[in-house]
CSV table of C-alpha atoms in Angstrom, one decimal:
chain,number,residue,atom,x,y,z
H,1,MET,CA,83.8,81.3,74.4
H,2,ARG,CA,80.8,83.6,75.4
H,3,SER,CA,82.1,83.8,79.1
H,4,VAL,CA,85.5,84.8,77.8
H,5,THR,CA,84.0,87.5,75.5
H,6,ARG,CA,81.7,88.7,78.3
H,7,ARG,CA,84.7,89.0,80.8
H,8,GLY,CA,86.8,90.8,78.0
H,9,ILE,CA,83.9,93.4,77.6
H,10,VAL,CA,83.5,93.9,81.2
H,11,VAL,CA,87.2,94.5,81.6
H,12,LEU,CA,87.4,96.9,78.7
H,13,LEU,CA,84.4,98.9,80.1
H,14,ALA,CA,86.2,98.9,83.5
H,15,VAL,CA,89.2,100.4,81.8
H,16,VAL,CA,87.2,103.1,79.9
H,17,LEU,CA,85.2,104.0,83.1
H,18,GLY,CA,88.4,104.0,85.2
H,19,SER,CA,90.2,106.2,82.8
H,20,ALA,CA,87.3,108.7,82.9
H,21,ALA,CA,87.5,108.9,86.6
H,22,GLY,CA,91.3,108.5,86.8
H,23,PRO,CA,92.4,112.2,86.2
H,24,ALA,CA,89.8,113.6,88.7
H,25,ALA,CA,91.0,111.1,91.4
H,26,ALA,CA,94.6,111.8,90.5
H,27,GLN,CA,94.0,115.6,91.1
H,28,ARG,CA,92.6,115.0,94.5
H,29,ARG,CA,95.9,112.9,95.5
H,30,SER,CA,98.2,115.8,94.0
H,31,PRO,CA,100.2,114.4,91.3
H,32,LYS,CA,99.4,116.0,87.8
H,33,ASP,CA,98.6,114.0,84.8
H,34,CYS,CA,101.5,112.8,82.8
H,35,GLY,CA,101.7,114.9,79.8
H,36,GLY,CA,104.0,116.6,77.2
H,37,LEU,CA,106.7,117.2,79.7
H,38,HIS,CA,107.1,113.5,80.8
H,39,ASP,CA,108.6,111.0,78.4
H,40,LEU,CA,107.7,107.4,79.5
H,41,ARG,CA,109.3,104.4,78.3
H,42,VAL,CA,109.0,100.6,79.2
H,43,MET,CA,112.3,99.2,80.4
H,44,ASP,CA,111.0,95.7,81.1
H,45,LEU,CA,107.7,93.7,81.4
H,46,GLY,CA,107.4,90.6,83.6
H,47,MET,CA,104.7,88.3,84.6
H,48,VAL,CA,104.0,86.3,87.7
H,49,PRO,CA,104.6,83.5,87.7
H,50,ASP,CA,107.2,83.2,85.0
H,51,PRO,CA,107.1,80.7,83.5
H,52,VAL,CA,103.4,80.3,83.5
H,53,PRO,CA,102.4,76.5,83.4
H,54,HIS,CA,100.5,75.5,80.3
H,55,ASN,CA,96.8,76.1,81.2
H,56,GLY,CA,97.9,78.1,84.1
H,57,PHE,CA,96.9,81.5,84.9
H,58,VAL,CA,98.9,84.8,84.9
H,59,LYS,CA,98.5,86.4,88.3
H,60,SER,CA,100.1,89.7,87.8
H,61,TRP,CA,102.4,91.8,85.7
H,62,SER,CA,105.4,93.9,86.6
H,63,VAL,CA,106.0,96.9,84.5
H,64,ARG,CA,109.5,98.7,84.8
H,65,LEU,CA,108.9,102.2,83.5
H,66,ARG,CA,111.2,105.0,83.1
H,67,ALA,CA,109.7,108.5,83.5
H,68,ASP,CA,111.8,111.4,82.4
H,69,GLY,CA,110.3,114.7,83.6
H,70,ASN,CA,110.1,116.9,86.5
H,71,GLY,CA,107.8,116.0,89.6
H,72,GLU,CA,105.4,113.3,90.0
H,73,CYS,CA,102.5,112.5,87.5
H,74,ALA,CA,99.4,110.3,87.5
H,75,THR,CA,98.5,107.7,84.7
H,76,GLN,CA,96.6,104.7,84.2
H,77,ILE,CA,98.8,101.8,82.8
H,78,THR,CA,97.2,99.2,80.6
H,79,ILE,CA,98.7,96.1,79.3
H,80,LEU,CA,97.2,94.8,76.0
H,81,ALA,CA,97.8,91.3,74.5
H,82,GLY,CA,97.8,91.0,70.9
H,83,VAL,CA,97.5,88.0,68.5
H,84,GLY,CA,97.5,89.1,64.9
H,85,ALA,CA,95.1,92.1,64.6
H,86,ARG,CA,93.1,91.3,67.7
H,87,ASN,CA,93.9,93.0,71.0
H,88,HIS,CA,92.6,92.4,74.5
H,89,VAL,CA,93.3,93.8,77.9
H,90,ALA,CA,95.7,91.7,80.0
H,91,GLY,CA,95.8,94.0,83.0
H,92,SER,CA,95.1,97.6,84.1
H,93,ARG,CA,96.0,99.8,87.0
H,94,VAL,CA,96.1,103.4,87.9
H,95,ALA,CA,99.5,104.5,89.1
H,96,PHE,CA,99.1,107.6,91.0
H,97,SER,CA,102.9,108.3,91.8
H,98,LEU,CA,105.1,108.0,88.8
H,99,ARG,CA,108.3,109.7,89.8
H,100,PRO,CA,111.2,110.8,87.6
H,101,GLY,CA,113.5,107.8,87.0
H,102,LEU,CA,112.7,104.1,87.1
H,103,ASN,CA,109.3,102.9,88.5
H,104,VAL,CA,108.3,99.5,89.2
H,105,ILE,CA,104.4,99.0,88.9
H,106,GLY,CA,102.5,95.8,89.7
H,107,VAL,CA,99.5,95.4,87.5
H,108,PRO,CA,97.0,92.7,88.4
H,109,ALA,CA,95.8,90.4,85.5
H,110,PRO,CA,92.1,89.8,85.0
H,111,ARG,CA,91.0,86.8,86.8
H,112,GLY,CA,91.6,83.6,84.9
H,113,TYR,CA,93.8,85.3,82.4
H,114,ARG,CA,95.8,82.7,80.3
H,115,ILE,CA,98.3,82.8,77.5
H,116,ARG,CA,96.9,80.7,74.7
H,117,ALA,CA,99.0,81.2,71.7
H,118,PRO,CA,102.9,81.4,71.2
H,119,ASP,CA,102.5,84.6,69.0
H,120,THR,CA,100.9,86.5,71.8
H,121,CYS,CA,102.9,89.9,72.3
H,122,PHE,CA,102.1,92.3,75.0
H,123,PHE,CA,102.1,96.1,74.8
H,124,VAL,CA,102.0,98.7,77.5
H,125,TRP,CA,99.8,101.7,77.2
H,126,ALA,CA,99.5,104.8,79.4
H,127,ASP,CA,96.7,107.4,79.6
H,128,ILE,CA,98.5,110.6,78.7
H,129,GLN,CA,96.4,113.6,79.1
H,130,ASN,CA,93.2,111.5,78.7
H,131,THR,CA,94.5,109.9,75.5
H,132,PRO,CA,95.6,106.2,75.5
H,133,THR,CA,99.0,106.0,74.1
H,134,ALA,CA,101.3,103.0,73.3
H,135,LEU,CA,104.7,103.3,75.2
H,136,ASP,CA,108.0,102.8,73.5
H,137,ALA,CA,109.7,99.7,74.9
H,138,LEU,CA,113.4,98.6,74.8
H,139,ARG,CA,112.4,95.2,73.2
H,140,PRO,CA,109.2,93.3,72.2
H,141,PHE,CA,107.5,91.4,74.9
H,142,CYS,CA,106.1,88.2,73.3
H,143,ALA,CA,105.2,84.9,75.0
H,144,ARG,CA,107.2,81.8,74.0
H,145,ARG,CA,106.9,78.3,74.9
H,146,VAL,CA,109.3,76.6,77.3
H,147,PRO,CA,109.1,73.1,78.7
H,148,GLY,CA,106.0,73.0,80.7
H,149,GLY,CA,104.7,76.6,80.2
H,150,TRP,CA,105.2,80.1,78.8
H,151,THR,CA,107.6,82.8,79.5
H,152,LEU,CA,108.4,86.5,78.6
H,153,ARG,CA,112.1,86.1,79.5
């Protein structure tokens, strides 16, 4: 349990430190930060593999994100997993080139990440103008048991 807690703290620190460096890095690569003129909405969230075998690991996430706005923008995408009132990071990535329209973003899962409870739901957050913001989604993304594993479908 301690190693899981330590890994969670390390991942959370990486997210916080990455978000501090993200806007400066994004400006060097040209897209502006996603802000008030960009409306971001999660169209779908998938995991690889799906289904994940019981006691198996999630390797990565696939976020289908609609960006309504003009021009490219940069943001950090974070996937949080929540069970009850407790949330933890299930994946994080800086996406430098969100374009208007549908974007498909691959987000690596932390090494050894597993789904452990059937009531685990996943939420996509974006760093918008240096403020983490939960994104609206078309539907909830909650893990459910299927024979031999877990699925988000």
